[in-house]
Amino acid sequence: MAVSNSSHARPAEDLREAMCPHRLVLEHVTSRWGVLVLLALLDRSYRFSELRRHVGRVSEKMLAQTLQTLERDGFVLRDAKPVIPPRVDYSLTPIGREAAERVRALAEWTGVRMEQVQEARAAYDEAREAKLKP
Amino acid sequence: MAVSNSSHARPAEDLREAMCPHRLVLEHVTSRWGVLVLLALLDRSYRFSELRRHVGRVSEKMLAQTLQTLERDGFVLRDAKPVIPPRVDYSLTPIGREAAERVRALAEWTGVRMEQVQEARAAYDEAREAKLKP
DNA sequence: CAGCATCCCTTTTGATACTG
DNA sequence: CAGTATCAAAAGGGATGCTG
């Protein structure tokens, strides 16, 4: 039976893992919060709450999940200092930096082309509008 | 009030569109089916059903939705020939090709690093295992 | 053939409360 | 502080039937 090696159940991931593993890695680094986490860590390391404030509007659950996924894939290093109160620092591994840099390239490209995208959307929407009430 | 210019309702997108538009473009090109469509069209143009067979395991609903999103953003060109039975060809626009090439770079990178990711996962899972039953 | 509309289930995400 | 557990809401996705 399909045994997940990870602790918490993620059936959809497990199924798709079998058929196309590297597609899943791509999804991890381009996921909604994955992108933002990688870009943040490209600058410097962050503590959990600090990262949460920096990213903004992310629940602790999703941030924790995202960080765990990226850590498991070997992109993020989790450094939990044995102090009270707890202090955990997150940073990129060398391979994580490679990933983050490529994600940044893509993200920056979208920024550069944003204006053309807006124009394309306006044109598309107008063309639709025209077709509905001529 | 938040009026969607697109015909069908996508409330979450509309909300997020307002605060970070280019993040959304990134999501479109890195979406589950968006990636596969862009990579396919990087080789050549495809007809709808042809593309569906090539991508595999994608419902027509999702393929149509993906293509519309990419078309609206200006990445995909939809060429509907006025013949019976209908024939519609999809291809990349110049800006769509730019997007697709960057997505391909990221996708190929994950392929190259896949082995290291697998090792990282194995190490992570083993470390967890050890902690649970020492 | 190429799609749109509808219904319905699955997966993801978020809010909240709680713990070491 | 740095999470985990739980539950409810939302989005994603598929099957089917219908149209030009």
GROMACS .gro file of N, CA, C and O in nm, chain B residues 31-97:
model
  268
  165SER      N    1   0.161   2.717  -1.315
  165SER     CA    2   0.051   2.632  -1.268
  165SER      C    3   0.067   2.490  -1.321
  165SER      O    4   0.139   2.466  -1.417
  166ARG      N    5   0.001   2.402  -1.257
  166ARG     CA    6   0.010   2.260  -1.290
  166ARG      C    7   0.004   2.233  -1.440
  166ARG      O    8   0.090   2.170  -1.496
  167TRP      N    9  -0.099   2.284  -1.506
  167TRP     CA   10  -0.114   2.258  -1.649
  167TRP      C   11  -0.046   2.364  -1.734
  167TRP      O   12  -0.008   2.339  -1.848
  168GLY      N   13  -0.030   2.482  -1.678
  168GLY     CA   14   0.036   2.590  -1.751
  168GLY      C   15   0.177   2.551  -1.793
  168GLY      O   16   0.218   2.574  -1.907
  169VAL      N   17   0.250   2.493  -1.702
  169VAL     CA   18   0.387   2.450  -1.731
  169VAL      C   19   0.388   2.352  -1.847
  169VAL      O   20   0.464   2.369  -1.943
  170LEU      N   21   0.302   2.253  -1.841
  170LEU     CA   22   0.302   2.149  -1.944
  170LEU      C   23   0.260   2.203  -2.080
  170LEU      O   24   0.314   2.163  -2.183
  171VAL      N   25   0.164   2.295  -2.077
  171VAL     CA   26   0.119   2.355  -2.203
  171VAL      C   27   0.232   2.438  -2.265
  171VAL      O   28   0.262   2.426  -2.384
  172LEU      N   29   0.296   2.520  -2.184
  172LEU     CA   30   0.404   2.604  -2.237
  172LEU      C   31   0.518   2.520  -2.292
  172LEU      O   32   0.571   2.549  -2.399
  173LEU      N   33   0.553   2.415  -2.221
  173LEU     CA   34   0.663   2.331  -2.268
  173LEU      C   35   0.627   2.262  -2.399
  173LEU      O   36   0.710   2.250  -2.489
  174ALA      N   37   0.502   2.219  -2.410
  174ALA     CA   38   0.459   2.154  -2.534
  174ALA      C   39   0.465   2.252  -2.651
  174ALA      O   40   0.519   2.221  -2.757
  175LEU      N   41   0.413   2.371  -2.628
  175LEU     CA   42   0.407   2.470  -2.736
  175LEU      C   43   0.544   2.527  -2.772
  175LEU      O   44   0.558   2.594  -2.875
  176LEU      N   45   0.642   2.500  -2.690
  176LEU     CA   46   0.777   2.545  -2.720
  176LEU      C   47   0.830   2.470  -2.842
  176LEU      O   48   0.911   2.523  -2.920
  177ASP      N   49   0.783   2.348  -2.861
  177ASP     CA   50   0.826   2.268  -2.976
  177ASP      C   51   0.753   2.307  -3.103
  177ASP      O   52   0.814   2.327  -3.207
  178ARG      N   53   0.620   2.317  -3.092
  178ARG     CA   54   0.542   2.346  -3.211
  178ARG      C   55   0.400   2.384  -3.170
  178ARG      O   56   0.367   2.378  -3.053
  179SER      N   57   0.318   2.422  -3.267
  179SER     CA   58   0.180   2.454  -3.235
  179SER      C   59   0.098   2.325  -3.226
  179SER      O   60   0.136   2.223  -3.282
  180TYR      N   61  -0.011   2.332  -3.153
  180TYR     CA   62  -0.096   2.216  -3.133
  180TYR      C   63  -0.243   2.250  -3.150
  180TYR      O   64  -0.283   2.362  -3.118
  181ARG      N   65  -0.319   2.154  -3.192
  181ARG     CA   66  -0.464   2.168  -3.189
  181ARG      C   67  -0.509   2.128  -3.051
  181ARG      O   68  -0.437   2.063  -2.975
  182PHE      N   69  -0.633   2.163  -3.018
  182PHE     CA   70  -0.681   2.139  -2.883
  182PHE      C   71  -0.670   1.992  -2.839
  182PHE      O   72  -0.604   1.961  -2.738
  183SER      N   73  -0.730   1.904  -2.914
  183SER     CA   74  -0.732   1.763  -2.875
  183SER      C   75  -0.595   1.700  -2.878
  183SER      O   76  -0.560   1.616  -2.795
  184GLU      N   77  -0.521   1.746  -2.975
  184GLU     CA   78  -0.384   1.701  -2.990
  184GLU      C   79  -0.303   1.737  -2.865
  184GLU      O   80  -0.231   1.653  -2.809
  185LEU      N   81  -0.320   1.859  -2.823
  185LEU     CA   82  -0.251   1.908  -2.704
  185LEU      C   83  -0.296   1.829  -2.582
  185LEU      O   84  -0.216   1.793  -2.495
  186ARG      N   85  -0.424   1.799  -2.581
  186ARG     CA   86  -0.477   1.725  -2.468
  186ARG      C   87  -0.416   1.586  -2.460
  186ARG      O   88  -0.379   1.540  -2.353
  187ARG      N   89  -0.405   1.522  -2.573
  187ARG     CA   90  -0.342   1.389  -2.574
  187ARG      C   91  -0.196   1.399  -2.534
  187ARG      O   92  -0.144   1.318  -2.459
  188HIS      N   93  -0.128   1.502  -2.586
  188HIS     CA   94   0.014   1.518  -2.557
  188HIS      C   95   0.041   1.541  -2.409
  188HIS      O   96   0.134   1.484  -2.352
  189VAL      N   97  -0.039   1.626  -2.349
  189VAL     CA   98  -0.019   1.656  -2.207
  189VAL      C   99  -0.057   1.534  -2.123
  189VAL      O  100   0.014   1.496  -2.031
  190GLY      N  101  -0.169   1.474  -2.158
  190GLY     CA  102  -0.211   1.352  -2.089
  190GLY      C  103  -0.274   1.379  -1.954
  190GLY      O  104  -0.233   1.466  -1.879
  191ARG      N  105  -0.377   1.307  -1.924
  191ARG     CA  106  -0.444   1.316  -1.793
  191ARG      C  107  -0.495   1.456  -1.759
  191ARG      O  108  -0.506   1.489  -1.641
  192VAL      N  109  -0.524   1.536  -1.858
  192VAL     CA  110  -0.582   1.666  -1.829
  192VAL      C  111  -0.725   1.667  -1.884
  192VAL      O  112  -0.750   1.622  -1.996
  193SER      N  113  -0.818   1.715  -1.803
  193SER     CA  114  -0.957   1.721  -1.849
  193SER      C  115  -0.972   1.836  -1.949
  193SER      O  116  -0.892   1.929  -1.949
  194GLU      N  117  -1.075   1.828  -2.033
  194GLU     CA  118  -1.089   1.938  -2.129
  194GLU      C  119  -1.117   2.068  -2.055
  194GLU      O  120  -1.073   2.174  -2.097
  195LYS      N  121  -1.187   2.055  -1.948
  195LYS     CA  122  -1.218   2.176  -1.872
  195LYS      C  123  -1.091   2.248  -1.829
  195LYS      O  124  -1.077   2.368  -1.852
  196MET      N  125  -1.000   2.174  -1.771
  196MET     CA  126  -0.878   2.237  -1.722
  196MET      C  127  -0.789   2.285  -1.837
  196MET      O  128  -0.727   2.392  -1.826
  197LEU      N  129  -0.785   2.209  -1.944
  197LEU     CA  130  -0.702   2.253  -2.056
  197LEU      C  131  -0.758   2.382  -2.116
  197LEU      O  132  -0.683   2.476  -2.143
  198ALA      N  133  -0.889   2.385  -2.132
  198ALA     CA  134  -0.951   2.505  -2.187
  198ALA      C  135  -0.926   2.625  -2.096
  198ALA      O  136  -0.891   2.734  -2.142
  199GLN      N  137  -0.941   2.604  -1.968
  199GLN     CA  138  -0.923   2.712  -1.872
  199GLN      C  139  -0.779   2.763  -1.875
  199GLN      O  140  -0.753   2.884  -1.874
  200THR      N  141  -0.686   2.669  -1.878
  200THR     CA  142  -0.544   2.704  -1.881
  200THR      C  143  -0.511   2.784  -2.006
  200THR      O  144  -0.446   2.888  -2.000
  201LEU      N  145  -0.561   2.735  -2.120
  201LEU     CA  146  -0.533   2.804  -2.245
  201LEU      C  147  -0.592   2.944  -2.248
  201LEU      O  148  -0.531   3.039  -2.297
  202GLN      N  149  -0.710   2.958  -2.191
  202GLN     CA  150  -0.773   3.090  -2.189
  202GLN      C  151  -0.695   3.187  -2.103
  202GLN      O  152  -0.678   3.304  -2.139
  203THR      N  153  -0.651   3.137  -1.990
  203THR     CA  154  -0.572   3.223  -1.901
  203THR      C  155  -0.444   3.268  -1.970
  203THR      O  156  -0.409   3.387  -1.968
  204LEU      N  157  -0.377   3.174  -2.033
  204LEU     CA  158  -0.251   3.206  -2.100
  204LEU      C  159  -0.275   3.296  -2.222
  204LEU      O  160  -0.193   3.382  -2.253
  205GLU      N  161  -0.388   3.275  -2.286
  205GLU     CA  162  -0.420   3.361  -2.399
  205GLU      C  163  -0.448   3.503  -2.352
  205GLU      O  164  -0.400   3.599  -2.410
  206ARG      N  165  -0.524   3.513  -2.246
  206ARG     CA  166  -0.558   3.646  -2.195
  206ARG      C  167  -0.434   3.723  -2.150
  206ARG      O  168  -0.426   3.845  -2.167
  207ASP      N  169  -0.339   3.651  -2.092
  207ASP     CA  170  -0.215   3.717  -2.048
  207ASP      C  171  -0.124   3.751  -2.166
  207ASP      O  172  -0.021   3.816  -2.148
  208GLY      N  173  -0.161   3.701  -2.284
  208GLY     CA  174  -0.081   3.734  -2.402
  208GLY      C  175   0.032   3.637  -2.431
  208GLY      O  176   0.122   3.669  -2.508
  209PHE      N  177   0.025   3.519  -2.372
  209PHE     CA  178   0.134   3.422  -2.391
  209PHE      C  179   0.102   3.321  -2.501
  209PHE      O  180   0.191   3.264  -2.561
  210VAL      N  181  -0.027   3.298  -2.521
  210VAL     CA  182  -0.068   3.199  -2.618
  210VAL      C  183  -0.157   3.262  -2.724
  210VAL      O  184  -0.242   3.346  -2.693
  211LEU      N  185  -0.135   3.222  -2.848
  211LEU     CA  186  -0.217   3.272  -2.958
  211LEU      C  187  -0.316   3.164  -2.998
  211LEU      O  188  -0.278   3.049  -3.022
  212ARG      N  189  -0.443   3.202  -3.004
  212ARG     CA  190  -0.548   3.108  -3.040
  212ARG      C  191  -0.594   3.138  -3.181
  212ARG      O  192  -0.643   3.247  -3.211
  213ASP      N  193  -0.577   3.040  -3.269
  213ASP     CA  194  -0.612   3.061  -3.409
  213ASP      C  195  -0.724   2.968  -3.448
  213ASP      O  196  -0.702   2.851  -3.479
  214ALA      N  197  -0.848   3.021  -3.446
  214ALA     CA  198  -0.965   2.938  -3.478
  214ALA      C  199  -0.997   2.951  -3.626
  214ALA      O  200  -1.046   3.054  -3.671
  215LYS      N  201  -0.975   2.846  -3.700
  215LYS     CA  202  -1.005   2.848  -3.844
  215LYS      C  203  -1.155   2.829  -3.864
  215LYS      O  204  -1.215   2.743  -3.800
  216PRO      N  205  -1.210   2.907  -3.957
  216PRO     CA  206  -1.355   2.900  -3.981
  216PRO      C  207  -1.392   2.783  -4.072
  216PRO      O  208  -1.438   2.802  -4.183
  217VAL      N  209  -1.370   2.663  -4.023
  217VAL     CA  210  -1.402   2.544  -4.102
  217VAL      C  211  -1.488   2.450  -4.020
  217VAL      O  212  -1.501   2.464  -3.899
  218ILE      N  213  -1.550   2.355  -4.091
  218ILE     CA  214  -1.628   2.254  -4.022
  218ILE      C  215  -1.576   2.118  -4.061
  218ILE      O  216  -1.566   2.089  -4.182
  219PRO      N  217  -1.540   2.035  -3.967
  219PRO     CA  218  -1.546   2.059  -3.822
  219PRO      C  219  -1.444   2.162  -3.776
  219PRO      O  220  -1.345   2.183  -3.846
  220PRO      N  221  -1.468   2.224  -3.663
  220PRO     CA  222  -1.382   2.331  -3.613
  220PRO      C  223  -1.236   2.286  -3.599
  220PRO      O  224  -1.209   2.171  -3.569
  221ARG      N  225  -1.148   2.379  -3.622
  221ARG     CA  226  -1.006   2.351  -3.603
  221ARG      C  227  -0.943   2.473  -3.537
  221ARG      O  228  -0.949   2.585  -3.590
  222VAL      N  229  -0.882   2.452  -3.421
  222VAL     CA  230  -0.820   2.563  -3.348
  222VAL      C  231  -0.676   2.529  -3.317
  222VAL      O  232  -0.647   2.426  -3.257
  223ASP      N  233  -0.588   2.617  -3.361
  223ASP     CA  234  -0.446   2.595  -3.335
  223ASP      C  235  -0.397   2.689  -3.227
  223ASP      O  236  -0.429   2.807  -3.227
  224TYR      N  237  -0.317   2.635  -3.137
  224TYR     CA  238  -0.258   2.716  -3.031
  224TYR      C  239  -0.108   2.722  -3.051
  224TYR      O  240  -0.044   2.620  -3.080
  225SER      N  241  -0.055   2.842  -3.031
  225SER     CA  242   0.090   2.858  -3.041
  225SER      C  243   0.136   2.965  -2.943
  225SER      O  244   0.053   3.032  -2.881
  226LEU      N  245   0.266   2.980  -2.929
  226LEU     CA  246   0.318   3.081  -2.837
  226LEU      C  247   0.335   3.214  -2.907
  226LEU      O  248   0.374   3.220  -3.024
  227THR      N  249   0.309   3.320  -2.836
  227THR     CA  250   0.342   3.453  -2.885
  227THR      C  251   0.490   3.475  -2.851
  227THR      O  252   0.548   3.395  -2.778
  228PRO      N  253   0.550   3.581  -2.902
  228PRO     CA  254   0.690   3.607  -2.865
  228PRO      C  255   0.710   3.617  -2.715
  228PRO      O  256   0.801   3.555  -2.658
  229ILE      N  257   0.621   3.687  -2.648
  229ILE     CA  258   0.635   3.700  -2.502
  229ILE      C  259   0.606   3.566  -2.434
  229ILE      O  260   0.668   3.533  -2.332
  230GLY      N  261   0.519   3.489  -2.492
  230GLY     CA  262   0.491   3.357  -2.438
  230GLY      C  263   0.612   3.266  -2.450
  230GLY      O  264   0.638   3.183  -2.362
  231ARG      N  265   0.685   3.283  -2.558
  231ARG     CA  266   0.806   3.204  -2.575
  231ARG      C  267   0.910   3.240  -2.471
  231ARG      O  268   0.978   3.153  -2.416
   0.00000   0.00000   0.00000
